[in-house]
Amino acid sequence: MSIRREVKIGFIFLAGLTVFLFGLNYLKGNSLITARRNYFAIYSKVDGLKESNPINVNGFKVGQVAKIELLDDQSGKLRITLAFTDRNLKITKGSIARIVSSDLLGSKAVEFVPGKGEELAEGSILDSEIQQSLTEVIGEQIDPVKAKFIQLMTRLDSVLGGVNHVLNDQTVGDINQSFGDIRSTIQSLEHATAQLDKLLTEQRSNLGSTIQNMNTVTGSLASSSKSIESMITNLDSISAGIRRSNVEQTMAKARETMASTAEIVKSINSGEGSMGLLVKSDSLHRQLVSTTKELQNLFEDIQQHPKRYVGISVFGRKEKGLQLTTDEERRLRELLKQGKR
């Protein structure tokens, strides 16, 4: 029983050791099952490349870095063993193994670029390249800027020297006075702006009313545009009618009429005809006044003594005087009343 227990413990230890070695190699990127094809590349520097870093083709992993070692020729160059695990990948002549940055943190990888030539035997040396690091790229961009900055600082130093030479005490005083004048101008502008703001605030209601009235007038003009067009059309028609009419003939008739009127007035002023006698002689006026007075006396006598002129019998007495009908009597009374007035 004790022997079997020891055997079991031994098997368990060996199995655990196997699993440990397999896991360690797996973590390192070494596969104990998959066959590898080793190729080499020579670099002057590796820029942080480490063993077990991947080998990629267009971002797809086809192998890993198996070993990094110095050459024996004391040149300081490094030989990297590239272990390819993808059997479908053909390593051809002209292929390039380029060290690149795989992420922003600075991790490195080998980017494999297949060539166009014939297939190389295992253990061949591939062409190598190193992609510029971010620091080198920035350095290349900064170096020209740095040179220009140094040149600019040299020119600025010369300009400042000239400015110090120009800015003597008198020039500084003139500049201070100019700034004082500018300050006064700004204060005047601020005062004028405040006054303008106050004026606009006070007249805001009037401006609003004015704008509203203008809008009303504009609306009225827009609504009356047809009427205005009609009036203009009528004026054009009237103007055309006036142009078509015989103005000279009308003026001749008017002059003829005025001449006839002047002759009539002249004859009246000279006392010719009935109108002339009426205007020049006062006998007709005196006769009219006398007749009016006699009619007034007659109306008063009729009102005072109506029986002299009209006699009416109520109980069948003999009628005296002039016999009148009812309508004639009513008209006579109205006539008497008008004469009294």
Short mmCIF file of C-alpha atoms in Angstrom, two decimals:
data_model
loop_
_atom_site.label_atom_id
_atom_site.label_comp_id
_atom_site.label_asym_id
_atom_site.label_seq_id
_atom_site.Cartn_x
_atom_site.Cartn_y
_atom_site.Cartn_z
CA MET A 1 0.00 0.00 0.00
CA SER A 2 2.83 2.40 0.86
CA ILE A 3 4.52 1.76 -2.51
CA ARG A 4 1.40 2.57 -4.46
CA ARG A 5 0.99 5.83 -2.55
CA GLU A 6 4.55 6.90 -3.33
CA VAL A 7 4.06 6.06 -7.00
CA LYS A 8 0.90 8.15 -7.11
CA ILE A 9 2.71 11.05 -5.50
CA GLY A 10 5.52 10.76 -8.07
CA PHE A 11 3.10 10.72 -10.99
CA ILE A 12 1.29 13.73 -9.59
CA PHE A 13 4.58 15.62 -9.16
CA LEU A 14 5.68 14.82 -12.74
CA ALA A 15 2.30 15.85 -14.10
CA GLY A 16 2.43 19.10 -12.18
CA LEU A 17 5.98 19.78 -13.38
CA THR A 18 4.92 19.10 -16.96
CA VAL A 19 1.98 21.44 -16.68
CA PHE A 20 4.20 24.08 -15.06
CA LEU A 21 6.80 23.88 -17.84
CA PHE A 22 4.11 23.89 -20.50
CA GLY A 23 2.41 26.93 -18.96
CA LEU A 24 5.72 28.75 -18.52
CA ASN A 25 6.62 28.22 -22.15
CA TYR A 26 3.09 29.18 -23.18
CA LEU A 27 3.35 32.42 -21.24
CA LYS A 28 6.70 33.05 -22.90
CA GLY A 29 5.07 32.42 -26.26
CA ASN A 30 6.83 29.08 -26.86
CA SER A 31 4.62 26.25 -27.96
CA LEU A 32 5.79 22.68 -27.29
CA ILE A 33 3.31 21.30 -29.80
CA THR A 34 3.46 23.66 -32.77
CA ALA A 35 6.48 23.33 -35.04
CA ARG A 36 8.58 26.46 -35.49
CA ARG A 37 10.73 27.74 -38.33
CA ASN A 38 13.60 29.88 -37.17
CA TYR A 39 15.03 32.78 -39.19
CA PHE A 40 17.43 35.54 -38.19
CA ALA A 41 17.66 39.33 -38.51
CA ILE A 42 20.57 41.63 -37.60
CA TYR A 43 19.87 45.03 -35.96
CA SER A 44 22.07 47.84 -34.65
CA LYS A 45 19.55 48.35 -31.81
CA VAL A 46 16.29 46.77 -30.72
CA ASP A 47 14.62 49.79 -29.03
CA GLY A 48 12.96 47.79 -26.25
CA LEU A 49 12.15 44.65 -28.23
CA LYS A 50 11.98 41.61 -25.92
CA GLU A 51 11.83 37.87 -26.25
CA SER A 52 8.30 36.52 -26.83
CA ASN A 53 7.21 39.77 -28.55
CA PRO A 54 4.95 38.91 -31.49
CA ILE A 55 5.71 38.78 -35.19
CA ASN A 56 2.75 40.18 -37.17
CA VAL A 57 1.69 40.30 -40.80
CA ASN A 58 -0.86 43.08 -41.27
CA GLY A 59 -1.75 42.82 -37.57
CA PHE A 60 -2.05 38.99 -37.59
CA LYS A 61 0.34 37.06 -35.37
CA VAL A 62 2.47 34.55 -37.31
CA GLY A 63 5.24 33.97 -34.78
CA GLN A 64 7.29 35.45 -31.99
CA VAL A 65 10.77 36.61 -31.06
CA ALA A 66 12.57 33.55 -29.74
CA LYS A 67 15.97 34.95 -28.76
CA ILE A 68 18.00 38.18 -28.73
CA GLU A 69 21.83 37.96 -28.52
CA LEU A 70 24.97 39.94 -29.33
CA LEU A 71 27.13 38.95 -32.29
CA ASP A 72 30.54 37.49 -31.60
CA ASP A 73 32.37 39.98 -33.82
CA GLN A 74 32.30 42.67 -31.08
CA SER A 75 30.46 45.06 -33.42
CA GLY A 76 27.67 45.64 -30.90
CA LYS A 77 25.02 44.48 -33.30
CA LEU A 78 22.22 42.20 -32.20
CA ARG A 79 20.93 39.03 -33.77
CA ILE A 80 17.29 38.20 -33.25
CA THR A 81 15.88 34.73 -33.75
CA LEU A 82 12.45 34.94 -35.39
CA ALA A 83 10.33 31.85 -34.77
CA PHE A 84 7.50 31.56 -37.32
CA THR A 85 4.64 29.23 -36.30
CA ASP A 86 2.28 29.77 -39.24
CA ARG A 87 2.95 27.06 -41.84
CA ASN A 88 0.97 28.85 -44.55
CA LEU A 89 3.37 31.79 -44.50
CA LYS A 90 6.17 31.58 -47.03
CA ILE A 91 9.42 33.30 -46.15
CA THR A 92 10.69 34.62 -49.47
CA LYS A 93 13.69 36.56 -50.65
CA GLY A 94 13.29 40.31 -50.15
CA SER A 95 11.16 39.91 -47.01
CA ILE A 96 11.67 42.56 -44.35
CA ALA A 97 11.54 42.19 -40.57
CA ARG A 98 10.73 45.67 -39.25
CA ILE A 99 10.74 46.57 -35.55
CA VAL A 100 7.67 48.75 -34.87
CA SER A 101 5.70 50.14 -31.92
CA SER A 102 2.61 48.04 -31.29
CA ASP A 103 0.80 50.53 -29.01
CA LEU A 104 1.08 54.00 -27.49
CA LEU A 105 2.77 52.65 -24.36
CA GLY A 106 5.92 51.82 -26.29
CA SER A 107 5.53 48.03 -26.62
CA LYS A 108 7.47 46.62 -29.55
CA ALA A 109 6.74 44.00 -32.16
CA VAL A 110 8.22 42.74 -35.42
CA GLU A 111 6.21 43.60 -38.53
CA PHE A 112 6.97 41.04 -41.27
CA VAL A 113 6.68 42.26 -44.87
CA PRO A 114 6.81 39.33 -47.35
CA GLY A 115 9.01 39.71 -50.39
CA LYS A 116 8.45 38.85 -54.05
CA GLY A 117 11.40 36.52 -54.57
CA GLU A 118 11.93 32.78 -54.14
CA GLU A 119 11.39 30.99 -50.84
CA LEU A 120 14.29 31.08 -48.38
CA ALA A 121 15.62 28.13 -46.49
CA GLU A 122 15.14 27.92 -42.74
CA GLY A 123 17.91 29.72 -40.83
CA SER A 124 18.36 32.43 -43.47
CA ILE A 125 18.99 36.05 -42.53
CA LEU A 126 16.19 38.47 -43.39
CA ASP A 127 16.45 42.14 -44.24
CA SER A 128 15.87 44.33 -41.21
CA GLU A 129 14.46 47.79 -40.58
CA ILE A 130 13.62 49.87 -37.51
CA GLN A 131 10.64 52.16 -37.49
CA GLN A 132 11.33 55.57 -36.01
CA SER A 133 10.12 55.91 -32.48
CA LEU A 134 7.78 58.67 -31.35
CA THR A 135 10.67 60.42 -29.63
CA GLU A 136 12.73 60.42 -32.83
CA VAL A 137 9.80 61.69 -34.90
CA ILE A 138 9.15 64.47 -32.39
CA GLY A 139 12.86 65.26 -32.33
CA GLU A 140 12.96 65.59 -36.11
CA GLN A 141 9.98 67.94 -36.00
CA ILE A 142 11.33 69.97 -33.08
CA ASP A 143 14.88 70.45 -34.35
CA PRO A 144 13.90 72.87 -37.18
CA VAL A 145 11.56 74.70 -34.82
CA LYS A 146 14.34 74.91 -32.27
CA ALA A 147 16.75 76.39 -34.84
CA LYS A 148 14.13 78.95 -35.93
CA PHE A 149 13.41 79.80 -32.29
CA ILE A 150 17.09 80.44 -31.61
CA GLN A 151 17.29 82.62 -34.73
CA LEU A 152 14.14 84.49 -33.63
CA MET A 153 15.55 85.08 -30.15
CA THR A 154 18.75 86.48 -31.70
CA ARG A 155 16.73 88.92 -33.83
CA LEU A 156 14.51 89.79 -30.86
CA ASP A 157 17.58 90.60 -28.81
CA SER A 158 18.76 92.95 -31.57
CA VAL A 159 15.33 94.60 -31.75
CA LEU A 160 15.22 95.08 -27.98
CA GLY A 161 18.65 96.66 -28.13
CA GLY A 162 17.41 99.11 -30.75
CA VAL A 163 14.27 99.82 -28.71
CA ASN A 164 16.34 100.54 -25.62
CA HIS A 165 18.42 102.94 -27.69
CA VAL A 166 15.33 104.73 -29.04
CA LEU A 167 13.39 104.86 -25.78
CA ASN A 168 15.23 107.69 -24.06
CA ASP A 169 13.72 109.91 -21.38
CA GLN A 170 12.11 112.32 -23.85
CA THR A 171 10.54 109.51 -25.87
CA VAL A 172 9.17 107.88 -22.71
CA GLY A 173 7.64 111.22 -21.69
CA ASP A 174 6.01 111.63 -25.09
CA ILE A 175 4.63 108.11 -24.88
CA ASN A 176 3.22 108.77 -21.40
CA GLN A 177 1.57 111.95 -22.65
CA SER A 178 0.12 110.05 -25.60
CA PHE A 179 -1.33 107.45 -23.27
CA GLY A 180 -2.82 110.25 -21.17
CA ASP A 181 -4.45 111.73 -24.24
CA ILE A 182 -5.77 108.31 -25.22
CA ARG A 183 -7.17 107.88 -21.69
CA SER A 184 -8.95 111.24 -21.92
CA THR A 185 -10.35 110.34 -25.32
CA ILE A 186 -11.67 107.03 -23.96
CA GLN A 187 -13.32 108.84 -21.03
CA SER A 188 -14.98 111.28 -23.45
CA LEU A 189 -16.21 108.39 -25.54
CA GLU A 190 -17.59 106.69 -22.43
CA HIS A 191 -19.41 109.89 -21.44
CA ALA A 192 -20.84 110.30 -24.95
CA THR A 193 -21.91 106.66 -24.97
CA ALA A 194 -23.66 107.09 -21.62
CA GLN A 195 -25.50 110.19 -22.89
CA LEU A 196 -26.51 108.37 -26.05
CA ASP A 197 -27.71 105.40 -24.03
CA LYS A 198 -29.76 107.70 -21.79
CA LEU A 199 -31.26 109.46 -24.81
CA LEU A 200 -32.18 106.16 -26.43
CA THR A 201 -33.74 104.97 -23.16
CA GLU A 202 -35.84 108.13 -22.85
CA GLN A 203 -36.93 108.09 -26.47
CA ARG A 204 -37.52 104.35 -26.65
CA SER A 205 -41.30 104.69 -26.45
CA ASN A 206 -41.30 107.44 -29.07
CA LEU A 207 -39.10 105.38 -31.32
CA GLY A 208 -41.44 102.42 -30.85
CA SER A 209 -44.46 104.57 -31.72
CA THR A 210 -42.66 106.03 -34.75
CA ILE A 211 -41.70 102.60 -36.01
CA GLN A 212 -45.26 101.37 -35.44
CA ASN A 213 -46.64 104.39 -37.35
CA MET A 214 -44.19 103.75 -40.15
CA ASN A 215 -45.32 100.11 -40.25
CA THR A 216 -48.95 101.27 -40.34
CA VAL A 217 -48.25 103.74 -43.15
CA THR A 218 -46.31 101.09 -45.05
CA GLY A 219 -49.17 98.63 -44.59
CA SER A 220 -51.69 101.25 -45.73
CA LEU A 221 -49.60 102.03 -48.80
CA ALA A 222 -49.28 98.34 -49.54
CA SER A 223 -53.04 97.81 -49.17
CA SER A 224 -53.78 100.93 -51.25
CA SER A 225 -51.32 100.09 -53.97
CA LYS A 226 -54.14 99.05 -56.32
CA SER A 227 -56.03 102.31 -55.67
CA ILE A 228 -52.87 104.34 -56.25
CA GLU A 229 -52.23 102.47 -59.47
CA SER A 230 -55.85 103.16 -60.54
CA MET A 231 -55.44 106.88 -59.73
CA ILE A 232 -52.21 107.04 -61.72
CA THR A 233 -53.97 105.29 -64.59
CA ASN A 234 -56.84 107.83 -64.41
CA LEU A 235 -54.37 110.71 -64.32
CA ASP A 236 -52.65 109.26 -67.36
CA SER A 237 -56.04 108.99 -69.09
CA ILE A 238 -56.93 112.59 -68.17
CA SER A 239 -53.53 113.82 -69.35
CA ALA A 240 -53.95 111.91 -72.58
CA GLY A 241 -57.47 113.37 -72.99
CA ILE A 242 -56.16 116.87 -72.40
CA ARG A 243 -53.43 116.29 -74.95
CA ARG A 244 -55.97 114.99 -77.46
CA SER A 245 -58.47 117.90 -76.92
CA ASN A 246 -58.31 121.11 -79.03
CA VAL A 247 -57.02 123.48 -76.35
CA GLU A 248 -56.56 126.37 -78.79
CA GLN A 249 -60.18 126.15 -79.97
CA THR A 250 -61.44 126.09 -76.37
CA MET A 251 -59.34 129.11 -75.47
CA ALA A 252 -60.67 130.96 -78.56
CA LYS A 253 -64.27 130.28 -77.51
CA ALA A 254 -63.49 131.40 -73.96
CA ARG A 255 -62.00 134.67 -75.28
CA GLU A 256 -65.06 135.17 -77.50
CA THR A 257 -67.41 134.59 -74.53
CA MET A 258 -65.47 137.03 -72.37
CA ALA A 259 -65.63 139.65 -75.14
CA SER A 260 -69.44 139.24 -75.42
CA THR A 261 -69.78 139.52 -71.64
CA ALA A 262 -67.71 142.70 -71.67
CA GLU A 263 -69.98 144.24 -74.35
CA ILE A 264 -73.12 143.39 -72.31
CA VAL A 265 -71.63 144.95 -69.17
CA LYS A 266 -70.65 147.99 -71.20
CA SER A 267 -74.18 148.41 -72.56
CA ILE A 268 -75.65 148.04 -69.05
CA ASN A 269 -73.25 150.65 -67.71
CA SER A 270 -74.24 153.02 -70.52
CA GLY A 271 -77.97 152.67 -69.62
CA GLU A 272 -79.09 150.81 -72.70
CA GLY A 273 -82.00 148.35 -72.49
CA SER A 274 -84.12 147.35 -69.50
CA MET A 275 -81.12 146.27 -67.44
CA GLY A 276 -79.38 149.56 -68.19
CA LEU A 277 -82.43 151.58 -67.18
CA LEU A 278 -82.78 149.50 -64.00
CA VAL A 279 -79.17 150.12 -63.12
CA LYS A 280 -78.89 153.80 -64.19
CA SER A 281 -82.43 155.12 -63.39
CA ASP A 282 -84.00 155.17 -59.88
CA SER A 283 -87.59 155.88 -61.07
CA LEU A 284 -88.37 152.16 -61.22
CA HIS A 285 -87.12 151.78 -57.66
CA ARG A 286 -89.34 154.64 -56.48
CA GLN A 287 -92.35 153.13 -58.27
CA LEU A 288 -91.73 149.73 -56.67
CA VAL A 289 -91.46 151.34 -53.22
CA SER A 290 -94.70 153.30 -53.80
CA THR A 291 -96.56 150.21 -55.01
CA THR A 292 -95.37 148.19 -52.05
CA LYS A 293 -96.50 150.91 -49.65
CA GLU A 294 -99.99 151.09 -51.26
CA LEU A 295 -100.33 147.30 -51.04
CA GLN A 296 -99.35 147.45 -47.38
CA ASN A 297 -102.05 150.10 -46.73
CA LEU A 298 -104.61 148.00 -48.59
CA PHE A 299 -103.78 144.91 -46.52
CA GLU A 300 -104.10 146.89 -43.29
CA ASP A 301 -107.50 148.35 -44.35
CA ILE A 302 -108.78 144.88 -45.30
CA GLN A 303 -107.73 143.56 -41.90
CA GLN A 304 -109.44 146.42 -40.09
CA HIS A 305 -112.62 146.61 -42.24
CA PRO A 306 -113.12 143.23 -43.91
CA LYS A 307 -116.85 143.85 -44.39
CA ARG A 308 -116.12 146.57 -46.86
CA TYR A 309 -114.74 143.99 -49.17
CA VAL A 310 -116.36 140.67 -48.17
CA GLY A 311 -119.95 140.11 -46.97
CA ILE A 312 -121.10 136.70 -45.56
CA SER A 313 -124.75 135.97 -44.53
CA VAL A 314 -125.10 133.26 -41.91
CA PHE A 315 -128.95 133.24 -41.41
CA GLY A 316 -130.04 133.85 -44.92
CA ARG A 317 -129.79 137.62 -45.00
CA LYS A 318 -129.18 139.35 -48.22
CA GLU A 319 -125.58 139.05 -49.09
CA LYS A 320 -123.61 142.21 -49.51
CA GLY A 321 -120.32 142.85 -51.11
CA LEU A 322 -118.13 140.40 -53.01
CA GLN A 323 -119.08 136.71 -52.87
CA LEU A 324 -116.03 134.39 -52.15
CA THR A 325 -115.74 130.62 -51.97
CA THR A 326 -114.20 128.82 -49.03
CA ASP A 327 -110.84 128.26 -50.80
CA GLU A 328 -110.74 131.91 -51.91
CA GLU A 329 -111.47 133.07 -48.37
CA ARG A 330 -108.69 130.78 -46.97
CA ARG A 331 -106.16 132.09 -49.52
CA LEU A 332 -107.20 135.70 -48.74
CA ARG A 333 -106.58 135.12 -45.01
CA GLU A 334 -103.12 133.61 -45.73
CA LEU A 335 -102.34 136.56 -47.97
CA LEU A 336 -103.40 138.98 -45.23
CA LYS A 337 -101.21 137.19 -42.67
CA GLN A 338 -98.16 137.31 -45.03
CA GLY A 339 -98.80 141.02 -45.67
CA LYS A 340 -98.97 141.65 -41.93
CA ARG A 341 -95.65 140.02 -41.45
#
